[in-house]
Coordinates of C-alpha atoms in Angstrom, one line a residue:
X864 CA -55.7 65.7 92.1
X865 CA -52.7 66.2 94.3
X866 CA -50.1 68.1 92.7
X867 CA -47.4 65.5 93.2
X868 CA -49.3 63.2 91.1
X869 CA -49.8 66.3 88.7
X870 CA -46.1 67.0 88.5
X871 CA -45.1 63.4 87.5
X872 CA -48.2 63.3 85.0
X873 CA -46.4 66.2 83.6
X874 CA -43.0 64.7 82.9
X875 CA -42.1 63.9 79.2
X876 CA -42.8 60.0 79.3
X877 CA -45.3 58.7 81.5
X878 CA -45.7 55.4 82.9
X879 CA -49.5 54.2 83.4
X880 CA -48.1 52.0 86.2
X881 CA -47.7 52.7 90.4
X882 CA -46.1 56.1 90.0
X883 CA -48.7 57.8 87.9
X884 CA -51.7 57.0 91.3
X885 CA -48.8 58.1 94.0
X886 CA -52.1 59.7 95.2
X887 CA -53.7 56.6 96.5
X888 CA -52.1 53.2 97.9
X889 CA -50.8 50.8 94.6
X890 CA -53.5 50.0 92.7
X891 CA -53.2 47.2 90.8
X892 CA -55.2 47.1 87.2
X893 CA -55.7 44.4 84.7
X894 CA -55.4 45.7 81.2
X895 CA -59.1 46.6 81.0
X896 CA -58.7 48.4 84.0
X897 CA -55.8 50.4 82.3
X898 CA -57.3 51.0 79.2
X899 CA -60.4 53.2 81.6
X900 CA -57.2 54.5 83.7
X901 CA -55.2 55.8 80.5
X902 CA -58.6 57.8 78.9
X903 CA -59.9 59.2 82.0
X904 CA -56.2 60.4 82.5
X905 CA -56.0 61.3 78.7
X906 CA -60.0 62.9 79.3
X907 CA -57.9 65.9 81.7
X908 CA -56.9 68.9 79.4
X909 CA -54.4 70.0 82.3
X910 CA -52.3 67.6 81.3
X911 CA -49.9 67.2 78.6
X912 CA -49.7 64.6 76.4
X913 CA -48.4 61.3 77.2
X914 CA -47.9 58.0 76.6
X915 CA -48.3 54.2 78.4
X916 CA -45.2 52.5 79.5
X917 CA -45.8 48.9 79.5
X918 CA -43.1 46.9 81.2
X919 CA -43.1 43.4 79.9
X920 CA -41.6 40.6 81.3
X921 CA -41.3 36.8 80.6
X922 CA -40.5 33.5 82.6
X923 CA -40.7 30.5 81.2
X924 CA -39.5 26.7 82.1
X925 CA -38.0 23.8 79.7
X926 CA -36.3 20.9 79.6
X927 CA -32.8 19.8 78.5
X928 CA -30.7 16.8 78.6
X929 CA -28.4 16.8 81.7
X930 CA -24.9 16.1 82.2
X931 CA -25.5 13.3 84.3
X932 CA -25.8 9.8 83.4
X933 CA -28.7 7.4 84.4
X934 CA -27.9 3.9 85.6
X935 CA -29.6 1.8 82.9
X936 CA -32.6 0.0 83.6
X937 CA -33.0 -4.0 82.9
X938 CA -36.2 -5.0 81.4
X939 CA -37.4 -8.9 81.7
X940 CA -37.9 -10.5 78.2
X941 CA -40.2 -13.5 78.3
X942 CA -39.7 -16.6 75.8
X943 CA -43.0 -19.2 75.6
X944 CA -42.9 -22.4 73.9
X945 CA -45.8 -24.5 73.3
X946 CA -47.4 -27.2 71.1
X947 CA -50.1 -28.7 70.2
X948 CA -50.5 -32.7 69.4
X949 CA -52.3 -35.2 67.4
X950 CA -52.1 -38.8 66.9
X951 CA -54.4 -41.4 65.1
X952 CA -57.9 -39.4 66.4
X953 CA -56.2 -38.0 69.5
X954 CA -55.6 -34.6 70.0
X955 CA -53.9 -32.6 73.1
X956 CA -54.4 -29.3 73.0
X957 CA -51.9 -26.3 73.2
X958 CA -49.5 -26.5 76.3
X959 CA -46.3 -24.3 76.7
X960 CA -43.5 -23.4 79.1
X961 CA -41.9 -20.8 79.8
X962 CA -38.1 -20.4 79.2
X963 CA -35.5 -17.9 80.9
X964 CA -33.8 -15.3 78.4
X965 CA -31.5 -12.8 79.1
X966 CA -32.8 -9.8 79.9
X967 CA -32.8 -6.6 78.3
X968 CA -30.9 -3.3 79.8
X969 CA -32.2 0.0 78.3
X970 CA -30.7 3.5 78.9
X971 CA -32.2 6.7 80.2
X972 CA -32.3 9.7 80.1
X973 CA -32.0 12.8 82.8
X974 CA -33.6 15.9 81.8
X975 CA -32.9 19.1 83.9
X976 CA -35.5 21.7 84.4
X977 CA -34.4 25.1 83.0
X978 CA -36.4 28.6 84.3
X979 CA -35.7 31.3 81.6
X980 CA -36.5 34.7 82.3
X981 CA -36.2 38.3 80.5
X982 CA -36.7 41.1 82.2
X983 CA -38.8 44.3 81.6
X984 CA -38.7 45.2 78.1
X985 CA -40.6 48.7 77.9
X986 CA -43.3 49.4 75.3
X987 CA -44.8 53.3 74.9
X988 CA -47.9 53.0 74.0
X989 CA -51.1 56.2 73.0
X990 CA -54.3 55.5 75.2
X991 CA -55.5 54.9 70.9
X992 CA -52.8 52.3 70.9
X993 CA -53.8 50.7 74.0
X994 CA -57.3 51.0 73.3
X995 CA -56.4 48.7 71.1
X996 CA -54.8 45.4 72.7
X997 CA -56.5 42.7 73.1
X998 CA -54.1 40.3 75.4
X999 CA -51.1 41.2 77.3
X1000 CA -49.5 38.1 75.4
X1001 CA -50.6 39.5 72.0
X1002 CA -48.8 43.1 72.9
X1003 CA -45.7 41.8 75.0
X1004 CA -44.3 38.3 73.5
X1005 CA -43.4 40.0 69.9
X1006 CA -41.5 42.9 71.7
X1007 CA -39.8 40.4 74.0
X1008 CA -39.1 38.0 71.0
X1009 CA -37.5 40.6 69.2
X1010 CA -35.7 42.0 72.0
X1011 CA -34.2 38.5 72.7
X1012 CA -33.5 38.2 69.2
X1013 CA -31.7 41.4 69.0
X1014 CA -29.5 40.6 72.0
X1015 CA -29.6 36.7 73.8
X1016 CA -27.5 37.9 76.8
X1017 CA -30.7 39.7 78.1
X1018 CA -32.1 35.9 78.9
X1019 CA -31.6 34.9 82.4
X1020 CA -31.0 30.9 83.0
X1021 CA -31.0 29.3 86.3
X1022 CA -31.6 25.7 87.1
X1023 CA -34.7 24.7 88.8
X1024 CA -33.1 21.6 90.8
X1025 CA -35.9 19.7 89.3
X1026 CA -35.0 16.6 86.8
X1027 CA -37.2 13.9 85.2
X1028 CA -35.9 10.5 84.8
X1029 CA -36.9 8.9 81.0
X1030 CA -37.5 5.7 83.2
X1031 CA -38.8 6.6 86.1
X1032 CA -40.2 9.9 86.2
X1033 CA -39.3 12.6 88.5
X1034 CA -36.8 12.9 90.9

């Protein structure tokens, strides 16, 4: 193991992400690929003990009402009239026509597309502890949801530039 990879190993927190395998080019890992990382790492007696730093992060997208005002759209109503006759044995049948009525104008709505995002919120985490996760969405949206909770400001809003028309769809 190259001992620049040895020295950071040895530092009082670790972080099982691109610093900790300096020794070869990034390696990217999905959680299972971690979890092996983290025990063969913890398997070394040379090194001290340490802990997973998992750096979670969240985007999301939703919809709001906008400020802006849609032109209302007008929606044809339709009146029928018809009858049917009889008279001494005769019989016409059913016959209508139709008749104008005004039509009706209905408003809409604009929604704007909101991104969210929170940025890393760090987890330390024991090679047990990890051993023990399931789904990065099972470890990180609590700890984000608390952190959010905690303090709002950390959320990020921008606007996508993306609306949706209640009457028409997309824009």
């Amino acid at each position: 193991m190259n001992r620049l990879v040895i020295a950071a190993l040895c530092s009082a927190s670790l972080s099982i992400i691109p610093s900790v395998f300096a020794a070869s080019p990034s390696q990217n890992l999905d959680l299972a690929g971690l979890k092996v990382k983290c025990n063969e790492l913890q398997a070394n007696e040379q090194l001290k003990p340490f802990k997973a730093v998992v750096s979670c992060k969240q985007t999301s997208t939703e919809w709001r009402p906008s400020q802006a005002e849609a032109d209302p759209i007008q929606i044809a109503n339709f009146k029928e009239v018809g009858a049917s006759f009889t008279l001494k044995g005769y019989e016409v049948p059913f016959k209508s026509e139709a008749l104008e009525i005004p039509s009706s104008f209905v408003s809409c709505s604009i929604l704007e597309q909101v991104r969210k995002s929170v940025p890393a919120v760090d987890i330390e985490l024991s090679c047990e502890a990890l051993n023990s996760v399931d789904s990065i969405a099972e470890l990180c949206a609590p700890a984000i949801d608390a952190r959010v909770d905690a303090d709002p400001s950390i959320v990020f809003e921008e606007l996508t530039g993306v609306t949706y028309n209640s009457c028409n769809g997309k824009k």
